[in-house]
mmCIF file of N, CA and C in Angstrom:
data_model
loop_
_atom_site.group_PDB
_atom_site.id
_atom_site.type_symbol
_atom_site.label_atom_id
_atom_site.label_comp_id
_atom_site.label_asym_id
_atom_site.label_seq_id
_atom_site.Cartn_x
_atom_site.Cartn_y
_atom_site.Cartn_z
ATOM 1 N N UNK A 62 45.639 117.862 309.109
ATOM 2 C CA UNK A 62 45.537 116.192 310.469
ATOM 3 C C UNK A 62 45.793 116.673 311.385
ATOM 4 N N UNK A 63 44.921 115.876 312.866
ATOM 5 C CA UNK A 63 45.381 116.482 313.953
ATOM 6 C C UNK A 63 46.550 115.993 314.775
ATOM 7 N N UNK A 64 46.831 116.773 315.634
ATOM 8 C CA UNK A 64 47.822 116.219 316.326
ATOM 9 C C UNK A 64 48.137 114.530 316.724
ATOM 10 N N UNK A 65 46.876 114.501 317.537
ATOM 11 C CA UNK A 65 46.167 112.865 317.403
ATOM 12 C C UNK A 65 46.517 111.659 316.649
ATOM 13 N N UNK A 66 46.192 112.201 315.545
ATOM 14 C CA UNK A 66 46.955 111.435 314.071
ATOM 15 C C UNK A 66 47.831 111.698 313.425
ATOM 16 N N UNK A 67 48.339 112.555 313.676
ATOM 17 C CA UNK A 67 49.824 112.773 313.150
ATOM 18 C C UNK A 67 50.822 111.487 313.264
ATOM 19 N N UNK A 68 51.290 111.222 311.708
ATOM 20 C CA UNK A 68 52.352 109.992 312.275
ATOM 21 C C UNK A 68 53.305 110.998 311.171
ATOM 22 N N UNK A 69 54.547 109.761 311.188
ATOM 23 C CA UNK A 69 55.905 110.622 310.072
ATOM 24 C C UNK A 69 55.452 109.054 309.256
ATOM 25 N N UNK A 70 56.194 109.210 307.908
ATOM 26 C CA UNK A 70 56.523 108.338 307.080
ATOM 27 C C UNK A 70 57.128 106.827 307.646
ATOM 28 N N UNK A 71 55.986 106.284 307.354
ATOM 29 C CA UNK A 71 56.122 104.854 307.426
ATOM 30 C C UNK A 71 57.483 104.086 307.417
ATOM 31 N N UNK A 72 57.813 104.399 306.401
ATOM 32 C CA UNK A 72 58.903 103.970 305.266
ATOM 33 C C UNK A 72 60.474 103.947 306.266
ATOM 34 N N UNK A 73 60.507 105.267 307.025
ATOM 35 C CA UNK A 73 61.463 105.793 307.449
ATOM 36 C C UNK A 73 61.744 104.907 308.627
ATOM 37 N N UNK A 74 62.985 104.347 308.904
ATOM 38 C CA UNK A 74 63.439 103.387 309.827
ATOM 39 C C UNK A 74 63.142 104.058 311.443
ATOM 40 N N UNK A 75 62.263 103.304 312.692
ATOM 41 C CA UNK A 75 62.223 103.350 313.531
ATOM 42 C C UNK A 75 63.637 103.990 314.625
ATOM 43 N N UNK A 76 63.737 105.050 314.909
ATOM 44 C CA UNK A 76 64.811 105.371 315.707
ATOM 45 C C UNK A 76 64.690 104.711 316.936
ATOM 46 N N UNK A 77 66.632 104.027 317.326
ATOM 47 C CA UNK A 77 66.595 103.114 318.462
ATOM 48 C C UNK A 77 66.236 103.718 319.510
ATOM 49 N N UNK A 78 66.439 105.490 319.978
ATOM 50 C CA UNK A 78 65.798 105.446 321.323
ATOM 51 C C UNK A 78 64.267 105.669 321.285
ATOM 52 N N UNK A 79 63.467 105.301 320.284
ATOM 53 C CA UNK A 79 62.058 105.247 320.555
ATOM 54 C C UNK A 79 61.874 103.994 320.486
ATOM 55 N N UNK A 80 62.408 102.598 319.777
ATOM 56 C CA UNK A 80 62.099 101.097 320.081
ATOM 57 C C UNK A 80 62.519 100.996 321.520
ATOM 58 N N UNK A 81 63.535 101.524 322.678
ATOM 59 C CA UNK A 81 63.755 101.741 323.397
ATOM 60 C C UNK A 81 63.329 101.956 324.582
ATOM 61 N N UNK A 82 62.572 103.216 324.555
ATOM 62 C CA UNK A 82 61.546 103.574 325.066
ATOM 63 C C UNK A 82 60.057 102.475 325.209
ATOM 64 N N UNK A 83 59.570 102.298 324.143
ATOM 65 C CA UNK A 83 58.657 101.423 323.840
ATOM 66 C C UNK A 83 58.999 100.089 324.968
ATOM 67 N N UNK A 84 60.131 99.245 324.252
ATOM 68 C CA UNK A 84 60.458 98.952 325.545
ATOM 69 C C UNK A 84 60.337 98.430 326.635
ATOM 70 N N UNK A 85 60.798 99.795 327.144
ATOM 71 C CA UNK A 85 61.085 100.032 328.896
ATOM 72 C C UNK A 85 59.325 100.334 329.105
ATOM 73 N N UNK A 86 58.838 100.791 328.533
ATOM 74 C CA UNK A 86 57.001 101.256 328.829
ATOM 75 C C UNK A 86 56.412 99.601 328.790
ATOM 76 N N UNK A 87 56.781 98.917 327.795
ATOM 77 C CA UNK A 87 56.044 97.735 327.986
ATOM 78 C C UNK A 87 56.571 96.779 329.173
ATOM 79 N N UNK A 88 58.116 96.650 329.402
ATOM 80 C CA UNK A 88 58.412 96.266 330.230
ATOM 81 C C UNK A 88 57.674 96.545 332.077
ATOM 82 N N UNK A 89 57.748 97.760 332.048
ATOM 83 C CA UNK A 89 57.101 98.379 333.187
ATOM 84 C C UNK A 89 55.358 97.741 333.095
ATOM 85 N N UNK A 90 54.450 97.800 331.921
ATOM 86 C CA UNK A 90 53.317 97.145 332.105
ATOM 87 C C UNK A 90 53.505 95.852 332.280
ATOM 88 N N UNK A 91 54.425 95.115 331.443
ATOM 89 C CA UNK A 91 54.365 93.363 332.117
ATOM 90 C C UNK A 91 54.566 93.086 333.854
ATOM 91 N N UNK A 92 55.552 94.208 334.230
ATOM 92 C CA UNK A 92 56.028 94.097 335.520
ATOM 93 C C UNK A 92 54.546 94.227 336.266
ATOM 94 N N UNK A 93 53.946 95.300 336.101
ATOM 95 C CA UNK A 93 52.499 95.626 336.530
ATOM 96 C C UNK A 93 51.624 94.589 336.210
ATOM 97 N N UNK A 94 50.950 93.723 335.338
ATOM 98 C CA UNK A 94 50.457 92.393 335.354
ATOM 99 C C UNK A 94 51.305 91.111 336.073
ATOM 100 N N UNK A 95 52.717 91.260 336.476
ATOM 101 C CA UNK A 95 52.737 90.542 337.103
ATOM 102 C C UNK A 95 52.547 90.493 338.596
ATOM 103 N N UNK A 96 53.191 91.723 338.782
ATOM 104 C CA UNK A 96 52.781 92.362 340.687
ATOM 105 C C UNK A 96 51.030 91.918 340.688
ATOM 106 N N UNK A 97 50.213 92.384 339.510
ATOM 107 C CA UNK A 97 48.610 92.204 340.060
ATOM 108 C C UNK A 97 48.324 90.763 340.085
ATOM 109 N N UNK A 98 49.079 89.975 339.162
ATOM 110 C CA UNK A 98 49.030 88.510 339.075
ATOM 111 C C UNK A 98 48.562 88.103 340.601
ATOM 112 N N UNK A 99 50.319 88.120 340.813
ATOM 113 C CA UNK A 99 50.903 87.751 342.249
ATOM 114 C C UNK A 99 50.233 88.225 343.403
ATOM 115 N N UNK A 100 49.634 89.526 343.349
ATOM 116 C CA UNK A 100 48.453 90.158 344.605
ATOM 117 C C UNK A 100 47.720 89.381 344.707
ATOM 118 N N UNK A 101 46.804 89.231 343.394
ATOM 119 C CA UNK A 101 45.577 89.086 343.497
ATOM 120 C C UNK A 101 45.394 87.184 343.976
ATOM 121 N N UNK A 102 46.573 86.488 343.221
ATOM 122 C CA UNK A 102 46.422 84.855 343.794
ATOM 123 C C UNK A 102 46.531 84.899 345.093
ATOM 124 N N UNK A 103 47.358 85.609 345.976
ATOM 125 C CA UNK A 103 48.106 85.627 347.238
ATOM 126 C C UNK A 103 46.631 86.221 347.764
ATOM 127 N N UNK A 104 45.594 86.894 347.546
ATOM 128 C CA UNK A 104 45.123 87.199 347.979
ATOM 129 C C UNK A 104 44.102 86.331 347.986
ATOM 130 N N UNK A 105 43.711 85.566 346.870
ATOM 131 C CA UNK A 105 42.523 84.482 347.081
ATOM 132 C C UNK A 105 43.366 82.862 347.597
ATOM 133 N N UNK A 106 44.416 82.579 347.449
ATOM 134 C CA UNK A 106 44.882 81.109 347.756
ATOM 135 C C UNK A 106 45.760 81.715 349.316
ATOM 136 N N UNK A 107 46.586 82.192 349.529
ATOM 137 C CA UNK A 107 47.391 82.870 350.647
ATOM 138 C C UNK A 107 46.903 83.332 351.492
ATOM 139 N N UNK A 108 48.039 83.344 352.743
ATOM 140 C CA UNK A 108 47.429 83.924 354.113
ATOM 141 C C UNK A 108 47.179 85.379 354.424
ATOM 142 N N UNK A 109 46.976 86.579 353.455
ATOM 143 C CA UNK A 109 46.572 87.445 353.117
ATOM 144 C C UNK A 109 45.837 87.878 354.754
ATOM 145 N N UNK A 110 45.933 88.748 355.390
ATOM 146 C CA UNK A 110 45.207 89.183 356.502
ATOM 147 C C UNK A 110 43.900 89.502 355.911
ATOM 148 N N UNK A 111 43.656 90.320 354.708
ATOM 149 C CA UNK A 111 42.679 91.000 354.518
ATOM 150 C C UNK A 111 42.275 90.747 352.489
ATOM 151 N N UNK A 112 41.906 89.811 352.650
ATOM 152 C CA UNK A 112 41.859 89.257 350.930
ATOM 153 C C UNK A 112 40.907 89.961 350.126
ATOM 154 N N UNK A 113 39.932 90.654 350.507
ATOM 155 C CA UNK A 113 39.397 91.719 349.671
ATOM 156 C C UNK A 113 40.279 93.167 349.288
ATOM 157 N N UNK A 114 41.108 93.231 350.036
ATOM 158 C CA UNK A 114 42.027 94.115 349.994
ATOM 159 C C UNK A 114 42.614 93.845 348.859
ATOM 160 N N UNK A 115 43.509 92.805 349.144
ATOM 161 C CA UNK A 115 44.512 92.379 347.866
ATOM 162 C C UNK A 115 44.219 91.983 347.279
ATOM 163 N N UNK A 116 43.050 91.384 346.591
ATOM 164 C CA UNK A 116 42.418 90.683 345.454
ATOM 165 C C UNK A 116 42.041 92.211 344.281
ATOM 166 N N UNK A 117 41.289 93.380 345.234
ATOM 167 C CA UNK A 117 41.212 95.026 344.801
ATOM 168 C C UNK A 117 42.653 95.487 344.605
ATOM 169 N N UNK A 118 43.304 95.552 345.308
ATOM 170 C CA UNK A 118 45.033 95.989 344.869
ATOM 171 C C UNK A 118 45.498 94.985 343.758
ATOM 172 N N UNK A 119 45.463 93.569 343.350
ATOM 173 C CA UNK A 119 46.082 92.728 342.443
ATOM 174 C C UNK A 119 45.146 93.593 340.656
ATOM 175 N N UNK A 120 43.522 93.410 341.566
ATOM 176 C CA UNK A 120 43.462 93.991 339.623
ATOM 177 C C UNK A 120 43.221 95.377 339.496
ATOM 178 N N UNK A 121 43.691 96.371 340.789
ATOM 179 C CA UNK A 121 43.914 97.640 340.085
ATOM 180 C C UNK A 121 45.049 97.764 339.330
ATOM 181 N N UNK A 122 46.381 96.712 339.963
ATOM 182 C CA UNK A 122 47.548 96.693 339.332
ATOM 183 C C UNK A 122 47.383 96.203 337.757
ATOM 184 N N UNK A 123 46.423 95.224 337.769
ATOM 185 C CA UNK A 123 46.178 94.580 336.192
ATOM 186 C C UNK A 123 45.733 95.619 335.012
ATOM 187 N N UNK A 124 44.773 96.217 336.141
ATOM 188 C CA UNK A 124 44.523 97.337 334.921
ATOM 189 C C UNK A 124 44.724 98.222 334.807
ATOM 190 N N UNK A 125 45.993 98.955 335.568
ATOM 191 C CA UNK A 125 46.784 99.997 335.919
ATOM 192 C C UNK A 125 47.760 99.662 334.411
ATOM 193 N N UNK A 126 47.801 98.841 334.528
ATOM 194 C CA UNK A 126 49.249 98.046 333.546
ATOM 195 C C UNK A 126 48.536 98.318 332.138
ATOM 196 N N UNK A 127 47.401 98.586 331.820
ATOM 197 C CA UNK A 127 47.023 98.691 330.011
ATOM 198 C C UNK A 127 47.795 100.345 329.968
ATOM 199 N N UNK A 128 47.917 101.087 330.639
ATOM 200 C CA UNK A 128 48.582 102.484 330.530
ATOM 201 C C UNK A 128 49.830 102.409 329.985
ATOM 202 N N UNK A 129 50.447 101.839 330.637
ATOM 203 C CA UNK A 129 52.531 101.905 329.737
ATOM 204 C C UNK A 129 52.250 100.810 328.690
ATOM 205 N N UNK A 130 51.255 99.595 328.787
ATOM 206 C CA UNK A 130 51.009 98.685 327.431
ATOM 207 C C UNK A 130 50.618 99.586 326.104
ATOM 208 N N UNK A 131 49.827 100.105 326.303
ATOM 209 C CA UNK A 131 49.360 100.925 325.132
ATOM 210 C C UNK A 131 50.172 102.014 324.672
ATOM 211 N N UNK A 132 50.853 102.738 325.711
ATOM 212 C CA UNK A 132 51.616 103.666 325.328
ATOM 213 C C UNK A 132 52.437 102.738 324.637
ATOM 214 N N UNK A 133 53.243 101.761 324.614
ATOM 215 C CA UNK A 133 54.267 101.250 324.303
ATOM 216 C C UNK A 133 53.717 100.937 323.015
ATOM 217 N N UNK A 134 52.927 100.167 322.821
ATOM 218 C CA UNK A 134 51.895 100.053 321.336
ATOM 219 C C UNK A 134 52.289 100.950 320.416
ATOM 220 N N UNK A 135 51.444 102.207 321.157
ATOM 221 C CA UNK A 135 51.536 103.487 320.495
ATOM 222 C C UNK A 135 52.970 104.327 319.762
ATOM 223 N N UNK A 136 53.932 103.933 320.765
ATOM 224 C CA UNK A 136 55.433 104.424 320.432
ATOM 225 C C UNK A 136 55.553 103.494 319.287
ATOM 226 N N UNK A 137 55.447 102.246 319.473
ATOM 227 C CA UNK A 137 56.121 101.235 318.538
ATOM 228 C C UNK A 137 55.829 101.787 316.792
ATOM 229 N N UNK A 138 54.458 102.337 317.138
ATOM 230 C CA UNK A 138 53.379 102.139 315.756
ATOM 231 C C UNK A 138 53.674 104.025 315.471
ATOM 232 N N UNK A 139 54.769 104.471 315.780
ATOM 233 C CA UNK A 139 54.778 105.832 316.036
ATOM 234 C C UNK A 139 53.688 106.983 316.380
ATOM 235 N N UNK A 140 53.101 106.661 317.222
ATOM 236 C CA UNK A 140 51.271 108.052 317.346
ATOM 237 C C UNK A 140 52.043 108.721 318.196
ATOM 238 N N UNK A 141 51.608 110.200 317.957
ATOM 239 C CA UNK A 141 52.082 111.174 318.678
ATOM 240 C C UNK A 141 51.557 111.258 319.834
ATOM 241 N N UNK A 142 50.471 110.980 320.110
ATOM 242 C CA UNK A 142 49.591 110.842 321.689
ATOM 243 C C UNK A 142 49.904 109.840 322.172
ATOM 244 N N UNK A 143 51.074 108.679 322.315
ATOM 245 C CA UNK A 143 51.550 107.623 323.127
ATOM 246 C C UNK A 143 52.720 108.336 324.022
ATOM 247 N N UNK A 144 53.342 109.252 323.483
ATOM 248 C CA UNK A 144 54.380 109.754 324.232
ATOM 249 C C UNK A 144 54.055 110.914 325.880
ATOM 250 N N UNK A 145 52.581 111.339 325.294
ATOM 251 C CA UNK A 145 52.018 111.903 327.064
ATOM 252 C C UNK A 145 51.756 110.652 327.822
ATOM 253 N N UNK A 146 51.143 109.697 327.982
ATOM 254 C CA UNK A 146 50.855 108.698 328.492
ATOM 255 C C UNK A 146 52.171 108.074 329.213
ATOM 256 N N UNK A 147 53.007 107.997 328.142
ATOM 257 C CA UNK A 147 54.416 107.303 328.622
ATOM 258 C C UNK A 147 55.017 108.132 329.154
ATOM 259 N N UNK A 148 54.898 109.297 329.417
ATOM 260 C CA UNK A 148 55.773 110.008 330.320
ATOM 261 C C UNK A 148 55.005 110.177 331.640
ATOM 262 N N UNK A 149 53.759 110.229 331.743
ATOM 263 C CA UNK A 149 52.957 110.386 332.980
ATOM 264 C C UNK A 149 53.330 109.299 333.740
ATOM 265 N N UNK A 150 53.426 107.899 333.132
ATOM 266 C CA UNK A 150 53.718 106.814 333.855
ATOM 267 C C UNK A 150 55.201 106.942 334.375
ATOM 268 N N UNK A 151 56.316 107.720 333.725
ATOM 269 C CA UNK A 151 57.763 107.593 334.515
ATOM 270 C C UNK A 151 57.600 108.624 335.629
ATOM 271 N N UNK A 152 56.527 109.528 335.421
ATOM 272 C CA UNK A 152 56.548 110.540 336.622
ATOM 273 C C UNK A 152 56.349 110.043 337.723
ATOM 274 N N UNK A 153 55.017 108.914 337.416
ATOM 275 C CA UNK A 153 54.054 108.721 338.625
ATOM 276 C C UNK A 153 55.149 107.508 339.285
ATOM 277 N N UNK A 154 56.221 107.092 338.359
ATOM 278 C CA UNK A 154 57.292 105.679 338.887
ATOM 279 C C UNK A 154 58.087 106.550 339.581
ATOM 280 N N UNK A 155 58.499 107.745 339.656
ATOM 281 C CA UNK A 155 59.530 108.335 340.390
ATOM 282 C C UNK A 155 59.603 108.413 341.994
ATOM 283 N N UNK A 156 57.951 109.006 342.658
ATOM 284 C CA UNK A 156 57.860 108.909 343.511
ATOM 285 C C UNK A 156 57.996 107.546 344.314
ATOM 286 N N UNK A 157 57.178 106.346 343.815
ATOM 287 C CA UNK A 157 56.707 105.060 343.977
ATOM 288 C C UNK A 157 58.499 104.750 343.941
ATOM 289 N N UNK A 158 59.766 104.595 342.902
ATOM 290 C CA UNK A 158 61.146 104.743 343.203
ATOM 291 C C UNK A 158 61.389 105.355 344.822
ATOM 292 N N UNK A 159 61.191 106.625 345.082
ATOM 293 C CA UNK A 159 61.498 107.080 345.929
ATOM 294 C C UNK A 159 61.138 106.614 347.020
ATOM 295 N N UNK A 160 60.098 105.992 347.361
ATOM 296 C CA UNK A 160 59.384 105.404 348.543
ATOM 297 C C UNK A 160 59.932 104.030 348.905
ATOM 298 N N UNK A 161 60.384 103.263 347.791
ATOM 299 C CA UNK A 161 60.819 101.808 347.566
ATOM 300 C C UNK A 161 62.041 102.342 348.516
ATOM 301 N N UNK A 162 62.974 103.007 347.821
ATOM 302 C CA UNK A 162 64.325 103.634 348.558
ATOM 303 C C UNK A 162 64.155 103.922 350.169
ATOM 304 N N UNK A 163 63.091 104.715 350.582
ATOM 305 C CA UNK A 163 63.108 104.756 352.177
ATOM 306 C C UNK A 163 62.917 103.472 352.974
ATOM 307 N N UNK A 164 62.481 102.403 352.704
ATOM 308 C CA UNK A 164 62.367 101.681 353.654
ATOM 309 C C UNK A 164 63.784 100.770 353.499
ATOM 310 N N UNK A 165 64.084 99.949 354.775
ATOM 311 C CA UNK A 165 64.953 99.362 354.710
ATOM 312 C C UNK A 165 64.717 97.594 354.622
ATOM 313 N N UNK A 166 64.414 97.245 353.596
ATOM 314 C CA UNK A 166 63.903 95.922 353.083
ATOM 315 C C UNK A 166 64.987 95.612 351.834
ATOM 316 N N UNK A 167 64.437 94.623 351.178
ATOM 317 C CA UNK A 167 64.614 93.997 350.134
ATOM 318 C C UNK A 167 64.148 94.645 349.103
ATOM 319 N N UNK A 168 62.964 95.667 349.250
ATOM 320 C CA UNK A 168 62.746 96.279 348.315
ATOM 321 C C UNK A 168 63.513 97.572 347.176
ATOM 322 N N UNK A 169 64.739 97.583 348.484
ATOM 323 C CA UNK A 169 65.679 98.684 348.085
ATOM 324 C C UNK A 169 66.160 98.516 346.476
ATOM 325 N N UNK A 170 66.509 97.266 345.991
ATOM 326 C CA UNK A 170 67.352 97.376 344.755
ATOM 327 C C UNK A 170 66.179 97.691 343.819
ATOM 328 N N UNK A 171 64.641 96.581 344.013
ATOM 329 C CA UNK A 171 63.497 97.062 343.196
ATOM 330 C C UNK A 171 63.129 98.492 342.925
ATOM 331 N N UNK A 172 63.280 99.637 343.883
ATOM 332 C CA UNK A 172 63.236 101.131 343.966
ATOM 333 C C UNK A 172 64.736 101.731 342.683
ATOM 334 N N UNK A 173 65.813 101.041 343.063
ATOM 335 C CA UNK A 173 66.844 101.829 342.217
ATOM 336 C C UNK A 173 66.956 101.235 340.902
ATOM 337 N N UNK A 174 66.134 100.039 340.838
ATOM 338 C CA UNK A 174 65.641 99.547 338.822
ATOM 339 C C UNK A 174 64.841 100.507 338.504
ATOM 340 N N UNK A 175 63.453 100.691 339.229
ATOM 341 C CA UNK A 175 62.190 101.598 338.950
ATOM 342 C C UNK A 175 62.995 103.000 338.407
ATOM 343 N N UNK A 176 63.808 103.325 339.662
ATOM 344 C CA UNK A 176 64.218 105.050 338.918
ATOM 345 C C UNK A 176 65.181 104.895 338.012
ATOM 346 N N UNK A 177 65.621 103.927 337.872
ATOM 347 C CA UNK A 177 66.796 103.712 336.555
ATOM 348 C C UNK A 177 66.124 103.994 335.369
ATOM 349 N N UNK A 178 64.986 103.017 335.488
ATOM 350 C CA UNK A 178 63.991 102.701 334.289
ATOM 351 C C UNK A 178 63.335 104.113 334.030
ATOM 352 N N UNK A 179 62.758 104.428 335.141
ATOM 353 C CA UNK A 179 61.980 105.508 334.777
ATOM 354 C C UNK A 179 62.653 107.057 334.073
ATOM 355 N N UNK A 180 63.675 107.159 334.472
ATOM 356 C CA UNK A 180 64.383 108.433 334.229
ATOM 357 C C UNK A 180 65.282 107.967 332.871
ATOM 358 N N UNK A 181 65.656 107.109 332.504
ATOM 359 C CA UNK A 181 66.077 106.495 331.381
ATOM 360 C C UNK A 181 64.856 106.730 330.233
ATOM 361 N N UNK A 182 64.071 105.893 330.266
ATOM 362 C CA UNK A 182 62.456 106.145 330.045
ATOM 363 C C UNK A 182 62.472 107.892 329.160
ATOM 364 N N UNK A 183 62.451 108.611 330.426
ATOM 365 C CA UNK A 183 61.881 109.880 330.699
ATOM 366 C C UNK A 183 62.982 110.403 329.299
ATOM 367 N N UNK A 184 64.097 110.542 329.446
ATOM 368 C CA UNK A 184 65.494 110.940 328.903
ATOM 369 C C UNK A 184 64.980 110.353 327.280
ATOM 370 N N UNK A 185 64.956 108.959 327.596
ATOM 371 C CA UNK A 185 64.310 108.654 325.830
ATOM 372 C C UNK A 185 63.218 109.326 325.109
ATOM 373 N N UNK A 186 62.386 109.604 325.796
ATOM 374 C CA UNK A 186 60.736 109.863 325.189
ATOM 375 C C UNK A 186 60.958 111.425 325.194
ATOM 376 N N UNK A 187 62.170 112.165 325.787
ATOM 377 C CA UNK A 187 61.730 113.749 326.091
ATOM 378 C C UNK A 187 63.006 113.955 324.845
ATOM 379 N N UNK A 188 64.146 112.534 324.187
ATOM 380 C CA UNK A 188 64.866 113.365 322.959
ATOM 381 C C UNK A 188 64.409 113.996 321.979
ATOM 382 N N UNK A 189 64.973 115.127 321.348
ATOM 383 C CA UNK A 189 64.640 115.218 319.814
ATOM 384 C C UNK A 189 64.100 114.324 318.388
ATOM 385 N N UNK A 190 65.039 113.261 318.999
ATOM 386 C CA UNK A 190 64.619 112.362 317.974
ATOM 387 C C UNK A 190 63.642 111.547 318.069
ATOM 388 N N UNK A 191 63.308 111.415 319.588
ATOM 389 C CA UNK A 191 62.136 110.587 319.303
ATOM 390 C C UNK A 191 61.201 111.373 319.159
ATOM 391 N N UNK A 192 60.961 112.612 319.137
ATOM 392 C CA UNK A 192 59.950 113.498 319.091
ATOM 393 C C UNK A 192 59.578 113.941 317.362
ATOM 394 N N UNK A 193 60.882 114.061 316.645
ATOM 395 C CA UNK A 193 60.891 114.186 315.474
ATOM 396 C C UNK A 193 60.075 112.377 314.698
ATOM 397 N N UNK A 194 60.794 111.608 315.354
ATOM 398 C CA UNK A 194 59.836 110.156 314.834
ATOM 399 C C UNK A 194 58.175 110.000 315.122
ATOM 400 N N UNK A 195 57.871 110.887 316.204
ATOM 401 C CA UNK A 195 56.263 110.798 316.519
ATOM 402 C C UNK A 195 55.709 111.844 315.846
ATOM 403 N N UNK A 196 56.160 113.181 315.191
ATOM 404 C CA UNK A 196 56.029 114.012 314.091
ATOM 405 C C UNK A 196 55.794 115.279 315.273
ATOM 406 N N UNK A 197 56.400 115.237 316.220
ATOM 407 C CA UNK A 197 56.312 116.339 316.936
ATOM 408 C C UNK A 197 57.029 117.328 317.105
ATOM 409 N N UNK A 198 56.850 118.453 316.855
ATOM 410 C CA UNK A 198 57.960 119.306 316.575
ATOM 411 C C UNK A 198 57.496 121.084 316.814
ATOM 412 N N UNK A 199 58.221 121.908 316.863
ATOM 413 C CA UNK A 199 57.574 123.043 317.159
ATOM 414 C C UNK A 199 56.425 123.382 316.064
ATOM 415 N N UNK A 200 55.910 124.557 316.593
ATOM 416 C CA UNK A 200 54.873 124.831 315.744
ATOM 417 C C UNK A 200 55.330 125.951 314.959
ATOM 418 N N UNK A 201 53.969 126.389 313.620
ATOM 419 C CA UNK A 201 54.352 127.347 313.034
ATOM 420 C C UNK A 201 53.946 128.757 313.185
ATOM 421 N N UNK A 202 54.800 129.371 313.223
ATOM 422 C CA UNK A 202 54.406 131.021 313.738
ATOM 423 C C UNK A 202 53.161 131.444 313.069
ATOM 424 N N UNK A 203 53.041 130.830 311.870
ATOM 425 C CA UNK A 203 52.382 131.245 310.727
ATOM 426 C C UNK A 203 50.952 131.046 311.070
ATOM 427 N N UNK A 204 50.959 129.455 311.602
ATOM 428 C CA UNK A 204 49.575 128.927 311.921
ATOM 429 C C UNK A 204 48.667 129.200 313.307
ATOM 430 N N UNK A 205 49.373 130.270 314.397
ATOM 431 C CA UNK A 205 48.784 130.861 315.206
ATOM 432 C C UNK A 205 47.728 132.378 314.426
#
């Protein structure tokens, strides 16, 4: 069985850490959809200075939302491949959170929230409990 197909026993209860990581990843995906729809609507009917840029940005956010949403579904279904994309999304969220913290505006609480969610999700995804639940473990020395 390849590592992409590797799963654990479906009868075993899903660890709360894995469920929490999946929920947080899904919330990030939903937030990207909401942001994308807002940008798209604002670009089409709002007073946006550059309609094409707003529409392109909105569509990009909606398409990018697929990554954390698919990863969240994979985590809930205990697919080992889903941890990689979920971790990458968290690592990409940290510089975004940092940039939001650098501005003097109402975006600072958003930066704090994004940083907390990203770090929390990373801790949950990297825990040994989550790795075991996804069937990810050390490779056997004999297999090499």
